[in-house]
Amino acid sequence: MLLLQLHSLPPSLHFTPFTTTTTTTRRIRFGFRNYVRNNSSQLNDTCKVNRAYPFHEIEPKWQHFWDQNGTFRTPDDDDLDRSKPKFYVLDMFPYPSGAGLHVGHPLGYTATDIIARYKRMKGYNVLHPMGWDAFGLPAEQYAIQTGTHPNLTTLTNINRFRSQLKSLGFSYDWDREISTIDPQYYKWTQWIFLQLLKRGLAYQAEVPVNWCPALGTVLANEEVIDGVSERGGHPVIRKPMRQWMLKITAYADRLLEDLDDLDWPESVKDMQRNWIGRSEGAEMDFFVLDSDGKERDIRITVYTTRPDTIFGATYLVVAPEHLLLPSLVSTAQRKHVEDYIDLSSRKSDLERTELQKEKTGVFTGCYAKNSANGEAIPIWVADYVLGSYGTGAIMAVPAHDSRDYEFALKYDVPVRWIMMSDDKSINNSGKAFPGEGVIINSSNSLVELDINGLSSKEARLKVIEWAEKSGNGKRKVNYKLRDWLFARQRYWGEPIPVVFLDESGETVPLLETELPLILPELDDFSPSGTGEPPLSKAVSWVKTTDSVSGRPATRETNTMPQWAGSCWYYLRFMDPKNSKELVDNRKERYWGPVDVYVGGAEHAVLHLLYARFWHKVLYDIGVVSTKEPFQCVINQGIILGEVQYMAYRDQDGNLISADATDMLYEHNLLRVPEEKVIKSGDSFVLKENPDIRLVIRAHKMSKSRGNVVNPDDVVSEYGADSLRLYEMFMGPLRDSKTWSTSGIEGVYRFLGRTWRLIVGSPLSDGTFKDRTVSVDEEPTVEQLRCLHRCIAKVTEEIEGTRFNTGISAMMEFLNAAYKWDKHPRSVIEAFVLLLSPYAPHIAEELWSRLGHTESLAYESFPKANPEYLKESTVVLPVQINGKTRGTIEVEETCTEEDAFILASRDEKLSKYLDGQSVKKVIYVPAKILNVVLDRKNIKVGVQ
């Protein structure tokens, strides 16, 4: 039996155990007081390393405190105050690889943590969990290579990931941690499959798949690149196999319509719309002809969105996997067609449909009748048509489809123009015209069809009406979306809970009481070599009996794909320990849907679409109360490796400028150290030879490029708060950014300055005072204005997920605060609370040193007072003897005396006032200052 081993928390650091208090806040207060009392001298004893501030002591201290006190534990139902609003913020949970985290991973995690901490301080009940998407091919491949059971490597990887995430201070509720490999989790994944099966949404079919012999498994289209597997680069072929399918197409319209109400990036919604690909058109029938030109009892049905162009159809194309193809091929062409089918089987769907690639095909030797004009047109087989889309066959109209036009020119197929554009230059361009226009050359009195002179739209309706009346076709709505291939020939996945009766082959679902169906132990996880999944080797597990009839049966040996467990995990976080149902209705109604879901744009279609499909099924059967799982989705950008400076070399090894010639090749690039580079205008050049312009570039972090930055190293040198702050300061969350070590040094200095402003400079032995240098005095109006402008900006930017500009506002506040003679406690405390979602460790420590005996995690987030946000200065015109000579900037409440002093000090105005006798001053506050001079003393030439 494979069991997920739960992690153990770090040992207690002199914490007094909790009493039987019921609320989270009281538990945290109690633990905080004991912790501070028992550890008050720990920092001063060890803080003698020359650092900007003692992060190396602060961060472990507070991480242990949060862990031991359950600071971020979301209350269970009994303790939950339902009068408070809820906020569910979620990361797309990670696949725990052996490489651990790199600095690109925490980008989204830091963003969600800032939001979670902010919402707690705003009075929300916050659900902020973490778990592991732990089944999948990488762990299985590693197990095959090393002979280590994937359960062991996966648990090791999980422990490493968890440790790294905790070291960054993320406020996850670790009591809710889940993993897809836990049988108590995948029990409910199997339960969902049974519900799909019960409703006819899961079925078996013989379908063409991407089969990788080396990996011994079926691969999804996105796992195949240029005909080889993304993992390992092994050849992939197309072959028909019995597969489990999920009928996602039954939900196509709902998946499309409900996108409109979601707060998602428009680019993601457009990707899903395009993936679903709803189109309206018609299915048209073409009868196959024999060698004598007579109709055979075989018809090819095509789907077209442009039935108005039927008179321009000069050939048909069927996909290489079309079921009718064997009956269409002539004897003379059979060998050519078979070779072509074999070649096509080695291409992915993406390769076959790429627009820029040259189209290929083979004539079948057979013809079909175009029912609109009665002409015999050739039937070709070409791999740019997919058997999985529409009917697997198209009518080709080369004059009005660019793809068909290229094909027709290549293979000398007739091109017939049946539509004119209002733009005459298009009609005479000699290129395909795929747009809308007026129909020509489209009439046949024998079949009573005439669409000449009609617009494209009118013609479409008339052709469909004719086709339905004559029996040659029908109106049809079609989708690009295909049913979800749900089986993998792998070991490391969820077992599918069905058996097949040995006598009849009948499929029998397991009873719900038999779940979970546990994945059996195997020593040999390698592919069988026969196409049979590795699970077929577990003979004693495979051979079983049907629990209802008692008859001999065989278990399904395919497993579910990795996507399965990630389709519904957000629901389990709401109720992770429920052994009786997937999720409690009351908890789901409170927490659902997810308010903010953050993850990479690479999951824009498949994961998000599959999760939406399962959610809608669960909605239909009453398990969930919302139509959609994720109200708001945010795609964070990626972090690229550090900028590389590259110089080109000629054949003799001499450096040449990047703009010197077009004959520059990648293999002639040489990396140049940053210290040898200077910027010149918009370019970078060699210091020693500025005529050599360099190429600058940055790549996505990967082990193969050697540009991975380990967050453990960054935390060790600069601290977790610096890493968190820097990743948010690099630029807008949704943009891609380039890592820079000098950049993190900047935010590290900011935190050091914050520490010194509040705690003071270090003592002679390198330690710091236990308290702070803040004073118990009322702040000045200017100090309050500075603070409340910062509060308003930070609040606005967190709400808008513009974290970088929120940090800038805090930096501006700090610069201003360093100019003050005194630092009132009330102002400093508010600033520490503003900083806490971004840099929680240093904030907690400063809060403690400010004299507080409670964690700041649930303190109220500061609110900006509008009174201090009003513009407090005005531009005051200054007149000398009634003539305006300049302006000065003054406070609205500025007195006449102060205004006159400011005018006297102004460089432009002082020349009119120096040494002069003032007869009278006329001052209208915030309006004007008029200085009337004694004319007896006015210097010659001044006026």
PDB file of C-alpha atoms in Angstrom, residues 23-275:
ATOM      1  CA  THR A  23     -10.245  31.113  18.912  1.00  0.00           C
ATOM      2  CA  THR A  24      -7.176  31.452  16.746  1.00  0.00           C
ATOM      3  CA  THR A  25      -6.415  34.961  17.999  1.00  0.00           C
ATOM      4  CA  ARG A  26      -6.329  33.948  21.677  1.00  0.00           C
ATOM      5  CA  ARG A  27      -4.072  30.979  20.905  1.00  0.00           C
ATOM      6  CA  ILE A  28      -1.657  33.189  19.006  1.00  0.00           C
ATOM      7  CA  ARG A  29      -1.534  35.783  21.804  1.00  0.00           C
ATOM      8  CA  PHE A  30      -0.804  33.127  24.408  1.00  0.00           C
ATOM      9  CA  GLY A  31       1.956  31.518  22.364  1.00  0.00           C
ATOM     10  CA  PHE A  32       3.454  34.897  21.469  1.00  0.00           C
ATOM     11  CA  ARG A  33       3.860  36.010  25.097  1.00  0.00           C
ATOM     12  CA  ASN A  34       5.596  32.781  26.082  1.00  0.00           C
ATOM     13  CA  TYR A  35       7.790  32.795  23.002  1.00  0.00           C
ATOM     14  CA  VAL A  36       8.992  36.364  23.480  1.00  0.00           C
ATOM     15  CA  ARG A  37       9.658  35.782  27.191  1.00  0.00           C
ATOM     16  CA  ASN A  38      11.689  32.620  26.561  1.00  0.00           C
ATOM     17  CA  ASN A  39      13.690  33.993  23.616  1.00  0.00           C
ATOM     18  CA  SER A  40      14.171  37.657  24.441  1.00  0.00           C
ATOM     19  CA  SER A  41      17.965  37.480  24.581  1.00  0.00           C
ATOM     20  CA  GLN A  42      18.545  35.069  21.694  1.00  0.00           C
ATOM     21  CA  LEU A  43      19.217  37.745  19.071  1.00  0.00           C
ATOM     22  CA  ASN A  44      21.680  39.790  21.103  1.00  0.00           C
ATOM     23  CA  ASP A  45      23.691  36.676  21.982  1.00  0.00           C
ATOM     24  CA  THR A  46      24.393  35.743  18.396  1.00  0.00           C
ATOM     25  CA  CYS A  47      23.955  38.900  16.272  1.00  0.00           C
ATOM     26  CA  LYS A  48      27.633  39.728  15.878  1.00  0.00           C
ATOM     27  CA  VAL A  49      28.021  39.002  12.173  1.00  0.00           C
ATOM     28  CA  ASN A  50      28.491  42.105  10.071  1.00  0.00           C
ATOM     29  CA  ARG A  51      25.123  42.212   8.325  1.00  0.00           C
ATOM     30  CA  ALA A  52      22.770  45.071   7.483  1.00  0.00           C
ATOM     31  CA  TYR A  53      20.387  43.540   9.978  1.00  0.00           C
ATOM     32  CA  PRO A  54      20.254  40.124  11.725  1.00  0.00           C
ATOM     33  CA  PHE A  55      17.929  38.326   9.312  1.00  0.00           C
ATOM     34  CA  HIS A  56      19.746  35.019   9.900  1.00  0.00           C
ATOM     35  CA  GLU A  57      18.364  34.980  13.449  1.00  0.00           C
ATOM     36  CA  ILE A  58      15.065  36.744  12.893  1.00  0.00           C
ATOM     37  CA  GLU A  59      13.751  34.520  10.126  1.00  0.00           C
ATOM     38  CA  PRO A  60      14.175  31.066  11.714  1.00  0.00           C
ATOM     39  CA  LYS A  61      12.809  32.485  14.966  1.00  0.00           C
ATOM     40  CA  TRP A  62       9.541  33.663  13.470  1.00  0.00           C
ATOM     41  CA  GLN A  63       9.128  30.671  11.189  1.00  0.00           C
ATOM     42  CA  HIS A  64       9.296  28.431  14.251  1.00  0.00           C
ATOM     43  CA  PHE A  65       6.879  30.690  16.059  1.00  0.00           C
ATOM     44  CA  TRP A  66       4.306  30.565  13.233  1.00  0.00           C
ATOM     45  CA  ASP A  67       4.739  26.809  12.914  1.00  0.00           C
ATOM     46  CA  GLN A  68       4.420  26.004  16.592  1.00  0.00           C
ATOM     47  CA  ASN A  69       1.526  28.374  17.225  1.00  0.00           C
ATOM     48  CA  GLY A  70      -0.483  27.588  14.108  1.00  0.00           C
ATOM     49  CA  THR A  71      -0.585  31.302  13.365  1.00  0.00           C
ATOM     50  CA  PHE A  72      -1.983  30.815   9.878  1.00  0.00           C
ATOM     51  CA  ARG A  73      -4.249  27.872  10.589  1.00  0.00           C
ATOM     52  CA  THR A  74      -7.646  28.501   9.047  1.00  0.00           C
ATOM     53  CA  PRO A  75     -10.233  27.783  11.746  1.00  0.00           C
ATOM     54  CA  ASP A  76     -12.395  24.693  11.309  1.00  0.00           C
ATOM     55  CA  ASP A  77     -16.149  25.028  11.133  1.00  0.00           C
ATOM     56  CA  ASP A  78     -16.641  25.071  14.911  1.00  0.00           C
ATOM     57  CA  ASP A  79     -14.179  27.946  15.395  1.00  0.00           C
ATOM     58  CA  LEU A  80     -14.996  29.844  12.199  1.00  0.00           C
ATOM     59  CA  ASP A  81     -16.593  33.246  12.616  1.00  0.00           C
ATOM     60  CA  ARG A  82     -18.959  33.218   9.648  1.00  0.00           C
ATOM     61  CA  SER A  83     -19.970  36.828  10.197  1.00  0.00           C
ATOM     62  CA  LYS A  84     -16.607  37.791   8.677  1.00  0.00           C
ATOM     63  CA  PRO A  85     -16.096  37.816   4.899  1.00  0.00           C
ATOM     64  CA  LYS A  86     -14.000  35.021   3.391  1.00  0.00           C
ATOM     65  CA  PHE A  87     -11.100  35.133   0.992  1.00  0.00           C
ATOM     66  CA  TYR A  88      -9.718  32.024  -0.712  1.00  0.00           C
ATOM     67  CA  VAL A  89      -6.341  32.672  -2.352  1.00  0.00           C
ATOM     68  CA  LEU A  90      -4.638  29.757  -4.086  1.00  0.00           C
ATOM     69  CA  ASP A  91      -1.441  28.913  -5.962  1.00  0.00           C
ATOM     70  CA  MET A  92      -1.392  26.380  -8.761  1.00  0.00           C
ATOM     71  CA  PHE A  93       0.204  23.690  -6.650  1.00  0.00           C
ATOM     72  CA  PRO A  94       3.650  22.524  -7.748  1.00  0.00           C
ATOM     73  CA  TYR A  95       5.004  19.280  -9.113  1.00  0.00           C
ATOM     74  CA  PRO A  96       7.758  18.426  -6.584  1.00  0.00           C
ATOM     75  CA  SER A  97      10.768  17.686  -8.767  1.00  0.00           C
ATOM     76  CA  GLY A  98      14.124  16.563  -7.455  1.00  0.00           C
ATOM     77  CA  ALA A  99      15.736  19.846  -8.479  1.00  0.00           C
ATOM     78  CA  GLY A 100      13.787  21.770  -5.841  1.00  0.00           C
ATOM     79  CA  LEU A 101      12.736  25.379  -6.237  1.00  0.00           C
ATOM     80  CA  HIS A 102      14.554  28.011  -8.245  1.00  0.00           C
ATOM     81  CA  VAL A 103      13.962  31.728  -7.758  1.00  0.00           C
ATOM     82  CA  GLY A 104      11.339  31.773 -10.496  1.00  0.00           C
ATOM     83  CA  HIS A 105       8.962  29.611  -8.456  1.00  0.00           C
ATOM     84  CA  PRO A 106       8.397  31.978  -5.488  1.00  0.00           C
ATOM     85  CA  LEU A 107       7.215  34.826  -7.726  1.00  0.00           C
ATOM     86  CA  GLY A 108       3.572  33.747  -7.700  1.00  0.00           C
ATOM     87  CA  TYR A 109       3.788  32.308  -4.180  1.00  0.00           C
ATOM     88  CA  THR A 110       5.005  35.639  -2.802  1.00  0.00           C
ATOM     89  CA  ALA A 111       2.178  37.481  -4.544  1.00  0.00           C
ATOM     90  CA  THR A 112      -0.500  35.218  -3.067  1.00  0.00           C
ATOM     91  CA  ASP A 113       1.148  35.444   0.354  1.00  0.00           C
ATOM     92  CA  ILE A 114       1.046  39.239   0.295  1.00  0.00           C
ATOM     93  CA  ILE A 115      -2.636  39.074  -0.623  1.00  0.00           C
ATOM     94  CA  ALA A 116      -3.362  36.486   2.091  1.00  0.00           C
ATOM     95  CA  ARG A 117      -1.572  38.453   4.817  1.00  0.00           C
ATOM     96  CA  TYR A 118      -3.241  41.686   3.719  1.00  0.00           C
ATOM     97  CA  LYS A 119      -6.725  40.147   3.737  1.00  0.00           C
ATOM     98  CA  ARG A 120      -6.222  38.691   7.215  1.00  0.00           C
ATOM     99  CA  MET A 121      -5.316  42.147   8.466  1.00  0.00           C
ATOM    100  CA  LYS A 122      -8.401  43.541   6.732  1.00  0.00           C
ATOM    101  CA  GLY A 123     -10.612  41.234   8.792  1.00  0.00           C
ATOM    102  CA  TYR A 124     -11.218  38.357   6.377  1.00  0.00           C
ATOM    103  CA  ASN A 125     -11.249  34.657   7.116  1.00  0.00           C
ATOM    104  CA  VAL A 126      -8.454  33.570   4.782  1.00  0.00           C
ATOM    105  CA  LEU A 127      -7.913  30.153   3.232  1.00  0.00           C
ATOM    106  CA  HIS A 128      -4.344  29.926   1.885  1.00  0.00           C
ATOM    107  CA  PRO A 129      -3.280  26.261   1.491  1.00  0.00           C
ATOM    108  CA  MET A 130      -0.511  24.327  -0.233  1.00  0.00           C
ATOM    109  CA  GLY A 131      -0.213  20.796  -1.620  1.00  0.00           C
ATOM    110  CA  TRP A 132       1.494  18.656  -4.242  1.00  0.00           C
ATOM    111  CA  ASP A 133       0.662  17.491  -7.751  1.00  0.00           C
ATOM    112  CA  ALA A 134       2.742  14.381  -7.232  1.00  0.00           C
ATOM    113  CA  PHE A 135       1.784  11.717  -9.809  1.00  0.00           C
ATOM    114  CA  GLY A 136       3.256  11.877 -13.296  1.00  0.00           C
ATOM    115  CA  LEU A 137       5.803  10.779 -15.852  1.00  0.00           C
ATOM    116  CA  PRO A 138       8.985  12.481 -14.501  1.00  0.00           C
ATOM    117  CA  ALA A 139       8.906  10.514 -11.218  1.00  0.00           C
ATOM    118  CA  GLU A 140       8.218   7.295 -13.110  1.00  0.00           C
ATOM    119  CA  GLN A 141      11.108   7.873 -15.522  1.00  0.00           C
ATOM    120  CA  TYR A 142      13.458   8.587 -12.615  1.00  0.00           C
ATOM    121  CA  ALA A 143      12.287   5.386 -10.933  1.00  0.00           C
ATOM    122  CA  ILE A 144      13.001   3.380 -14.090  1.00  0.00           C
ATOM    123  CA  GLN A 145      16.480   4.896 -14.404  1.00  0.00           C
ATOM    124  CA  THR A 146      17.485   4.451 -10.763  1.00  0.00           C
ATOM    125  CA  GLY A 147      15.383   1.516  -9.566  1.00  0.00           C
ATOM    126  CA  THR A 148      14.060   3.671  -6.700  1.00  0.00           C
ATOM    127  CA  HIS A 149      10.342   3.451  -6.058  1.00  0.00           C
ATOM    128  CA  PRO A 150       8.628   6.678  -7.227  1.00  0.00           C
ATOM    129  CA  ASN A 151       6.837   6.897  -3.882  1.00  0.00           C
ATOM    130  CA  LEU A 152      10.171   7.318  -2.103  1.00  0.00           C
ATOM    131  CA  THR A 153      11.602   9.895  -4.502  1.00  0.00           C
ATOM    132  CA  THR A 154       8.339  11.822  -4.566  1.00  0.00           C
ATOM    133  CA  LEU A 155       8.147  12.019  -0.766  1.00  0.00           C
ATOM    134  CA  THR A 156      11.788  13.136  -0.638  1.00  0.00           C
ATOM    135  CA  ASN A 157      11.054  15.851  -3.182  1.00  0.00           C
ATOM    136  CA  ILE A 158       7.950  16.944  -1.277  1.00  0.00           C
ATOM    137  CA  ASN A 159       9.949  17.287   1.935  1.00  0.00           C
ATOM    138  CA  ARG A 160      12.539  19.421   0.157  1.00  0.00           C
ATOM    139  CA  PHE A 161       9.908  21.663  -1.447  1.00  0.00           C
ATOM    140  CA  ARG A 162       8.070  22.074   1.858  1.00  0.00           C
ATOM    141  CA  SER A 163      11.291  23.014   3.646  1.00  0.00           C
ATOM    142  CA  GLN A 164      12.141  25.597   0.988  1.00  0.00           C
ATOM    143  CA  LEU A 165       8.661  27.124   1.052  1.00  0.00           C
ATOM    144  CA  LYS A 166       8.724  27.374   4.844  1.00  0.00           C
ATOM    145  CA  SER A 167      12.126  29.072   4.687  1.00  0.00           C
ATOM    146  CA  LEU A 168      10.498  31.866   2.687  1.00  0.00           C
ATOM    147  CA  GLY A 169       7.894  32.555   5.347  1.00  0.00           C
ATOM    148  CA  PHE A 170       4.765  31.861   3.313  1.00  0.00           C
ATOM    149  CA  SER A 171       1.649  31.926   5.461  1.00  0.00           C
ATOM    150  CA  TYR A 172       0.195  28.618   4.306  1.00  0.00           C
ATOM    151  CA  ASP A 173      -2.113  26.593   6.502  1.00  0.00           C
ATOM    152  CA  TRP A 174       0.084  23.486   6.584  1.00  0.00           C
ATOM    153  CA  ASP A 175      -2.614  21.564   8.491  1.00  0.00           C
ATOM    154  CA  ARG A 176      -4.486  21.394   5.170  1.00  0.00           C
ATOM    155  CA  GLU A 177      -1.574  20.042   3.125  1.00  0.00           C
ATOM    156  CA  ILE A 178      -2.640  17.448   0.543  1.00  0.00           C
ATOM    157  CA  SER A 179      -0.906  15.313  -2.066  1.00  0.00           C
ATOM    158  CA  THR A 180      -2.422  13.628  -5.085  1.00  0.00           C
ATOM    159  CA  ILE A 181      -0.539  10.400  -4.273  1.00  0.00           C
ATOM    160  CA  ASP A 182      -2.258   9.987  -0.908  1.00  0.00           C
ATOM    161  CA  PRO A 183      -4.835   7.161  -1.272  1.00  0.00           C
ATOM    162  CA  GLN A 184      -7.211   9.140   0.933  1.00  0.00           C
ATOM    163  CA  TYR A 185      -6.996  11.906  -1.673  1.00  0.00           C
ATOM    164  CA  TYR A 186      -7.167   9.880  -4.868  1.00  0.00           C
ATOM    165  CA  LYS A 187     -10.079   7.905  -3.408  1.00  0.00           C
ATOM    166  CA  TRP A 188     -12.164  10.946  -4.335  1.00  0.00           C
ATOM    167  CA  THR A 189     -10.498  11.352  -7.733  1.00  0.00           C
ATOM    168  CA  GLN A 190     -11.666   7.786  -8.415  1.00  0.00           C
ATOM    169  CA  TRP A 191     -15.101   8.657  -7.009  1.00  0.00           C
ATOM    170  CA  ILE A 192     -15.416  11.527  -9.496  1.00  0.00           C
ATOM    171  CA  PHE A 193     -14.489   9.141 -12.317  1.00  0.00           C
ATOM    172  CA  LEU A 194     -17.326   6.808 -11.247  1.00  0.00           C
ATOM    173  CA  GLN A 195     -19.776   9.718 -11.377  1.00  0.00           C
ATOM    174  CA  LEU A 196     -18.603  10.540 -14.892  1.00  0.00           C
ATOM    175  CA  LEU A 197     -18.958   6.884 -15.901  1.00  0.00           C
ATOM    176  CA  LYS A 198     -22.445   6.687 -14.384  1.00  0.00           C
ATOM    177  CA  ARG A 199     -23.559   9.691 -16.460  1.00  0.00           C
ATOM    178  CA  GLY A 200     -22.087   8.532 -19.760  1.00  0.00           C
ATOM    179  CA  LEU A 201     -19.324  11.132 -19.601  1.00  0.00           C
ATOM    180  CA  ALA A 202     -16.579   8.475 -19.400  1.00  0.00           C
ATOM    181  CA  TYR A 203     -16.357   5.871 -22.159  1.00  0.00           C
ATOM    182  CA  GLN A 204     -13.885   3.713 -24.049  1.00  0.00           C
ATOM    183  CA  ALA A 205     -12.983   4.168 -27.696  1.00  0.00           C
ATOM    184  CA  GLU A 206     -10.394   3.105 -30.230  1.00  0.00           C
ATOM    185  CA  VAL A 207      -8.666   6.374 -31.073  1.00  0.00           C
ATOM    186  CA  PRO A 208      -5.416   7.438 -32.727  1.00  0.00           C
ATOM    187  CA  VAL A 209      -2.933   8.499 -30.071  1.00  0.00           C
ATOM    188  CA  ASN A 210       0.650   9.722 -29.731  1.00  0.00           C
ATOM    189  CA  TRP A 211       2.459   6.522 -28.793  1.00  0.00           C
ATOM    190  CA  CYS A 212       6.052   6.703 -27.570  1.00  0.00           C
ATOM    191  CA  PRO A 213       7.612   3.217 -27.667  1.00  0.00           C
ATOM    192  CA  ALA A 214      10.649   4.261 -25.619  1.00  0.00           C
ATOM    193  CA  LEU A 215       8.554   5.708 -22.800  1.00  0.00           C
ATOM    194  CA  GLY A 216       5.926   3.037 -23.222  1.00  0.00           C
ATOM    195  CA  THR A 217       3.024   5.445 -22.914  1.00  0.00           C
ATOM    196  CA  VAL A 218       0.561   7.651 -24.713  1.00  0.00           C
ATOM    197  CA  LEU A 219       1.507  11.334 -24.751  1.00  0.00           C
ATOM    198  CA  ALA A 220      -0.754  14.361 -24.974  1.00  0.00           C
ATOM    199  CA  ASN A 221      -0.282  16.605 -28.022  1.00  0.00           C
ATOM    200  CA  GLU A 222       1.491  19.233 -25.922  1.00  0.00           C
ATOM    201  CA  GLU A 223       4.015  16.587 -24.796  1.00  0.00           C
ATOM    202  CA  VAL A 224       5.169  15.993 -28.386  1.00  0.00           C
ATOM    203  CA  ILE A 225       7.492  18.459 -30.130  1.00  0.00           C
ATOM    204  CA  ASP A 226       8.624  17.972 -33.720  1.00  0.00           C
ATOM    205  CA  GLY A 227       7.700  14.299 -33.667  1.00  0.00           C
ATOM    206  CA  VAL A 228       9.601  13.412 -30.497  1.00  0.00           C
ATOM    207  CA  SER A 229       8.677  13.306 -26.820  1.00  0.00           C
ATOM    208  CA  GLU A 230       9.247  16.513 -24.884  1.00  0.00           C
ATOM    209  CA  ARG A 231      10.836  14.421 -22.140  1.00  0.00           C
ATOM    210  CA  GLY A 232      13.796  12.456 -23.459  1.00  0.00           C
ATOM    211  CA  GLY A 233      13.435  13.309 -27.154  1.00  0.00           C
ATOM    212  CA  HIS A 234      12.175   9.850 -28.131  1.00  0.00           C
ATOM    213  CA  PRO A 235      10.358   9.195 -31.448  1.00  0.00           C
ATOM    214  CA  VAL A 236       6.565   9.313 -31.262  1.00  0.00           C
ATOM    215  CA  ILE A 237       4.151   7.657 -33.671  1.00  0.00           C
ATOM    216  CA  ARG A 238       0.396   7.797 -34.177  1.00  0.00           C
ATOM    217  CA  LYS A 239      -1.428   4.517 -33.621  1.00  0.00           C
ATOM    218  CA  PRO A 240      -4.969   3.488 -32.707  1.00  0.00           C
ATOM    219  CA  MET A 241      -5.402   2.214 -29.144  1.00  0.00           C
ATOM    220  CA  ARG A 242      -8.242   1.467 -26.754  1.00  0.00           C
ATOM    221  CA  GLN A 243      -8.470   4.454 -24.475  1.00  0.00           C
ATOM    222  CA  TRP A 244     -10.667   5.919 -21.793  1.00  0.00           C
ATOM    223  CA  MET A 245     -12.199   9.204 -22.917  1.00  0.00           C
ATOM    224  CA  LEU A 246     -14.052  11.909 -20.995  1.00  0.00           C
ATOM    225  CA  LYS A 247     -16.878  13.627 -22.835  1.00  0.00           C
ATOM    226  CA  ILE A 248     -15.865  17.218 -22.263  1.00  0.00           C
ATOM    227  CA  THR A 249     -17.526  18.119 -25.560  1.00  0.00           C
ATOM    228  CA  ALA A 250     -20.910  17.687 -23.869  1.00  0.00           C
ATOM    229  CA  TYR A 251     -20.060  20.819 -21.872  1.00  0.00           C
ATOM    230  CA  ALA A 252     -18.582  22.843 -24.746  1.00  0.00           C
ATOM    231  CA  ASP A 253     -21.303  25.491 -24.870  1.00  0.00           C
ATOM    232  CA  ARG A 254     -21.338  26.020 -21.111  1.00  0.00           C
ATOM    233  CA  LEU A 255     -17.549  26.196 -20.979  1.00  0.00           C
ATOM    234  CA  LEU A 256     -17.721  28.869 -23.653  1.00  0.00           C
ATOM    235  CA  GLU A 257     -20.636  30.921 -22.343  1.00  0.00           C
ATOM    236  CA  ASP A 258     -19.526  31.090 -18.696  1.00  0.00           C
ATOM    237  CA  LEU A 259     -16.146  32.593 -19.595  1.00  0.00           C
ATOM    238  CA  ASP A 260     -17.772  36.002 -19.971  1.00  0.00           C
ATOM    239  CA  ASP A 261     -18.433  36.423 -16.241  1.00  0.00           C
ATOM    240  CA  LEU A 262     -14.898  35.523 -15.088  1.00  0.00           C
ATOM    241  CA  ASP A 263     -12.237  37.994 -13.986  1.00  0.00           C
ATOM    242  CA  TRP A 264      -9.525  36.322 -16.042  1.00  0.00           C
ATOM    243  CA  PRO A 265      -6.946  37.759 -18.450  1.00  0.00           C
ATOM    244  CA  GLU A 266      -8.629  38.271 -21.809  1.00  0.00           C
ATOM    245  CA  SER A 267      -5.745  36.418 -23.460  1.00  0.00           C
ATOM    246  CA  VAL A 268      -6.534  33.303 -21.398  1.00  0.00           C
ATOM    247  CA  LYS A 269     -10.247  33.517 -22.146  1.00  0.00           C
ATOM    248  CA  ASP A 270      -9.481  33.919 -25.854  1.00  0.00           C
ATOM    249  CA  MET A 271      -7.198  30.866 -25.742  1.00  0.00           C
ATOM    250  CA  GLN A 272     -10.001  28.813 -24.237  1.00  0.00           C
ATOM    251  CA  ARG A 273     -12.509  30.153 -26.769  1.00  0.00           C
ATOM    252  CA  ASN A 274     -10.148  29.218 -29.597  1.00  0.00           C
ATOM    253  CA  TRP A 275      -9.464  25.794 -28.076  1.00  0.00           C
TER     254      TRP A 275
END
